[in-house]
Coordinates of C-alpha atoms and ligand atoms in Angstrom, one line a residue:
X1311 CA 99.3 75.7 83.0
X1312 CA 103.1 76.4 83.3
X1313 CA 104.0 79.4 81.1
X1314 CA 107.3 81.1 80.2
X1315 CA 106.9 84.8 79.7
X1316 CA 110.1 86.0 77.9
X1317 CA 111.8 89.4 78.4
X1318 CA 109.5 90.8 81.1
X1319 CA 112.4 93.1 82.1
X1320 CA 114.4 94.9 79.4
X1321 CA 118.2 95.3 79.5
X1322 CA 118.1 98.6 81.3
X1323 CA 115.7 97.4 84.0
X1324 CA 117.8 94.3 84.5
X1325 CA 120.9 96.5 85.0
X1326 CA 119.1 98.7 87.5
X1327 CA 117.7 95.6 89.4
X1328 CA 121.1 94.0 89.5
X1329 CA 122.7 97.2 90.9
X1330 CA 120.0 97.4 93.6
X1331 CA 120.5 93.8 94.6
X1332 CA 124.3 94.2 94.8
X1333 CA 124.1 97.0 97.4
X1334 CA 121.0 95.7 99.3
X1335 CA 120.9 94.2 102.8
X1336 CA 119.7 90.6 102.9
X1337 CA 117.9 88.7 105.6
X1338 CA 116.9 85.1 106.3
X1339 CA 114.1 84.0 103.9
X1340 CA 112.2 82.2 106.6
X1341 CA 110.4 85.5 107.6
X1342 CA 107.8 85.1 104.8
X1343 CA 107.5 81.3 105.0
X1344 CA 104.6 79.3 106.4
X1345 CA 105.3 76.8 109.2
X1346 CA 105.8 73.8 106.9
X1347 CA 107.8 75.6 104.3
X1348 CA 110.0 77.4 106.9
X1349 CA 111.5 73.9 107.7
X1350 CA 112.6 73.4 104.2
X1351 CA 113.4 77.0 103.1
X1352 CA 117.1 77.9 103.0
X1353 CA 117.7 81.2 101.2
X1354 CA 118.0 84.9 101.9
X1355 CA 115.6 87.8 100.9
X1356 CA 115.3 91.5 100.8
X1357 CA 113.4 92.8 103.8
X1358 CA 109.9 93.7 102.6
X1359 CA 110.1 97.2 103.9
X1360 CA 113.6 98.2 102.7
X1361 CA 114.0 101.0 100.2
X1362 CA 115.9 98.8 97.8
X1363 CA 113.1 96.3 97.8
X1364 CA 110.6 99.0 97.1
X1365 CA 112.6 100.4 94.2
X1366 CA 113.0 96.9 92.8
X1367 CA 109.3 96.2 93.3
X1368 CA 108.3 99.3 91.3
X1369 CA 110.5 98.1 88.4
X1370 CA 108.8 94.7 88.3
X1371 CA 105.2 96.1 88.6
X1372 CA 105.9 98.6 85.8
X1373 CA 107.2 95.8 83.6
X1374 CA 104.2 93.7 84.3
X1375 CA 101.8 96.5 83.6
X1376 CA 102.9 96.6 79.9
X1377 CA 103.1 92.9 79.4
X1378 CA 100.2 91.6 77.3
X1379 CA 101.2 87.9 77.6
X1380 CA 101.2 88.2 81.4
X1381 CA 97.8 89.9 81.4
X1382 CA 96.2 87.4 79.1
X1383 CA 97.5 84.4 81.1
X1384 CA 96.9 85.8 84.6
X1385 CA 93.8 88.0 84.1
X1386 CA 95.0 89.6 87.4
X1387 CA 92.7 90.9 90.1
X1388 CA 95.4 91.4 92.7
X1389 CA 99.2 91.1 92.6
X1390 CA 101.1 90.5 95.8
X1391 CA 103.8 93.1 96.0
X1392 CA 106.9 91.3 94.5
X1393 CA 109.5 89.9 96.9
X1394 CA 113.2 89.2 96.1
X1395 CA 115.3 86.2 97.0
X1396 CA 118.8 84.9 96.6
X1397 CA 120.3 81.4 96.7
X1398 CA 124.0 80.8 97.1
X1399 CA 126.5 78.5 98.9
X1400 CA 124.3 75.4 98.6
X1401 CA 121.0 77.1 99.6
X1402 CA 117.8 75.5 98.4
X1403 CA 114.1 75.3 99.1
X1404 CA 112.7 71.8 99.7
X1405 CA 109.4 70.5 98.3
X1406 CA 106.3 72.6 99.3
X1407 CA 103.0 74.1 98.2
X1408 CA 102.7 77.9 98.8
X1409 CA 100.2 79.2 101.4
X1410 CA 96.8 79.6 99.8
X1411 CA 96.3 83.1 101.0
X1412 CA 99.1 85.7 101.6
X1413 CA 98.5 88.7 103.7
X1414 CA 100.7 91.6 102.9
X1415 CA 102.4 92.7 106.1
X1416 CA 102.3 96.4 105.4
X1417 CA 98.9 97.0 103.7
X1418 CA 97.0 94.0 105.2
X1419 CA 95.8 93.1 101.7
X1420 CA 94.8 89.4 101.3
X1421 CA 95.9 87.7 98.0
X1422 CA 94.7 84.2 97.1
X1423 CA 97.7 82.6 95.4
X1424 CA 96.0 81.3 92.2
X1425 CA 99.3 81.8 90.3
X1426 CA 102.9 81.7 91.5
X1427 CA 105.5 83.7 89.5
X1428 CA 109.3 83.6 89.5
X1429 CA 111.1 86.3 87.6
X1430 CA 114.8 85.4 87.0
X1431 CA 117.3 88.3 87.6
X1432 CA 120.6 86.5 87.2
X1433 CA 122.2 85.2 84.0
X1434 CA 121.9 81.4 84.2
X1435 CA 125.5 80.9 83.0
X1436 CA 126.7 82.6 86.2
X1437 CA 125.5 79.9 88.6
X1438 CA 125.1 76.2 88.8
X1439 CA 121.9 74.5 90.2
X1440 CA 119.0 76.6 91.3
X1441 CA 116.5 75.1 89.0
X1442 CA 112.9 75.6 90.0
X1443 CA 111.2 72.2 89.8
X1444 CA 107.4 72.3 89.4
X1445 CA 105.3 69.1 89.5
X1446 CA 102.4 69.3 87.2
X1447 CA 100.1 66.9 85.4
X1448 CA 102.9 65.9 83.0
X1449 CA 105.5 65.2 85.6
X1450 CA 108.4 67.4 86.8
X1451 CA 109.2 70.6 84.9
X1452 CA 112.7 72.0 85.4
X1453 CA 112.8 75.7 85.0
X1454 CA 116.0 77.9 84.7
X1455 CA 115.4 80.9 82.5
X1456 CA 117.5 83.8 81.0
X1457 CA 117.7 86.9 83.2
X1458 CA 114.5 89.0 82.6
X1459 CA 112.3 86.0 81.8
X1460 CA 109.5 84.9 84.1
X1461 CA 107.7 81.6 84.7
X1462 CA 104.0 81.4 85.9
X1463 CA 102.5 78.2 87.3
X1464 CA 99.4 77.2 89.3
X1465 CA 99.6 78.0 93.0
X1466 CA 98.3 74.5 93.7
X1467 CA 101.6 72.9 92.4
X1468 CA 104.2 71.1 94.6
X1469 CA 107.6 72.7 93.8
X1470 CA 111.1 73.1 95.0
X1471 CA 114.4 74.9 94.2
X1472 CA 117.5 72.8 93.7
X1473 CA 120.7 73.8 95.6
X1474 CA 122.9 76.5 94.1
X1475 CA 126.4 75.1 94.0
X1476 CA 128.2 77.9 92.3
X1477 CA 127.5 81.6 92.1
X1478 CA 124.3 83.2 93.2
X1479 CA 120.7 83.1 91.8
X1480 CA 118.6 86.2 92.3
X1481 CA 114.9 86.3 91.5
X1482 CA 111.7 88.1 92.2
X1483 CA 108.7 86.0 93.3
X1484 CA 105.1 86.9 93.9
X1485 CA 101.6 85.6 93.5
X1486 CA 98.6 86.7 91.5
X1487 CA 94.9 86.4 92.5
X1488 CA 93.2 86.0 89.2
X1489 CA 89.7 87.2 88.2
X1490 CA 89.4 83.6 87.0
X1491 CA 90.0 81.3 90.0
X1492 CA 90.1 78.0 88.2
X1493 CA 93.2 77.1 86.3
X1494 CA 91.4 75.1 83.6
X1495 CA 89.0 78.0 82.8
X1496 CA 91.9 80.4 82.9
X1497 CA 94.0 78.2 80.5
X1498 CA 91.0 77.9 78.1
X1499 CA 90.6 81.7 78.0
X1500 CA 94.3 82.2 77.4
X1501 CA 94.3 79.7 74.5
X1502 CA 91.2 81.3 73.1
X1503 CA 92.7 84.8 73.3
X1504 CA 95.8 83.7 71.5
X1505 CA 93.8 82.1 68.7
X1506 CA 91.6 85.2 68.3
X1507 CA 94.7 87.5 68.1
X1508 CA 96.2 85.2 65.4
X1509 CA 92.8 85.1 63.5
X1510 CA 92.5 88.8 63.6
X1511 CA 96.0 89.3 62.2
X1512 CA 95.2 86.8 59.4
X1513 CA 91.7 87.7 58.5
X1514 CA 91.0 91.1 60.1
X1515 CA 87.8 91.9 62.0
X1516 CA 85.6 89.6 60.0
X1517 CA 82.1 88.7 61.3
X1518 CA 83.2 85.3 62.7
X1519 CA 86.2 86.9 64.4
X1520 CA 84.0 89.5 66.0
X1521 CA 81.6 86.8 67.2
X1522 CA 84.5 84.7 68.7
X1523 CA 85.8 87.8 70.5
X1524 CA 82.3 88.3 71.9
X1525 CA 82.3 84.7 73.1
X1526 CA 85.7 85.2 74.9
X1527 CA 84.3 88.2 76.7
X1528 CA 81.0 86.4 77.5
X1529 CA 83.0 83.6 79.1
X1530 CA 84.9 86.1 81.2
X1531 CA 81.6 87.7 82.2
X1532 CA 80.3 84.3 83.2
X1533 CA 83.3 83.4 85.3
X1534 CA 85.1 86.5 86.4
X1535 CA 85.3 87.5 90.0
X1536 CA 86.2 91.2 90.0
Ligands
NI2194 NI1 107.1 78.3 96.9

């Protein structure tokens, strides 16, 4: 499932993030790429250990922790500490699939990349190109979102970033290992959760709504890897 999560960052957080990015030191993005993707990756990143990256990471993690849509769609077990990249002057990232397991350089934590996330930091009017193109069952999905919005898509997807031909595109990217490994099961739970929330608003906690909520939790109990 490819999902847009609107307004993950609020206006204040975006401003803080943009200020951090403006003063930060950037390095070649190949440092966190696998062997195949290093050949097609042309962008720059914040060094994982820099103070600016750490400050920006805390803003993203705090924003995620209050986001119900993200939680319902990801059912996260582990979140890879968010990274930050920038594309400018024709930079792009050719077609690739992300590594299945990322090992965090500092903590040694392993994260299976069930879900890939890109959180847009730059206003789309200020740059040309830079669309994230994700190949899914329904063909190619072009994604270019307002600053503060995030896209989530299955880690199994082939994807690329088109060249940025004007301005600069800043984003945060990271992966989630979900309690629900399988995308089909996770999508079913997400849809079911959304339907239950709507039913509860319309009907209150009636007996069938309580039963359905129980079914949702029983499916998680059956499938979850905690
Ligand atoms: Ni990628």
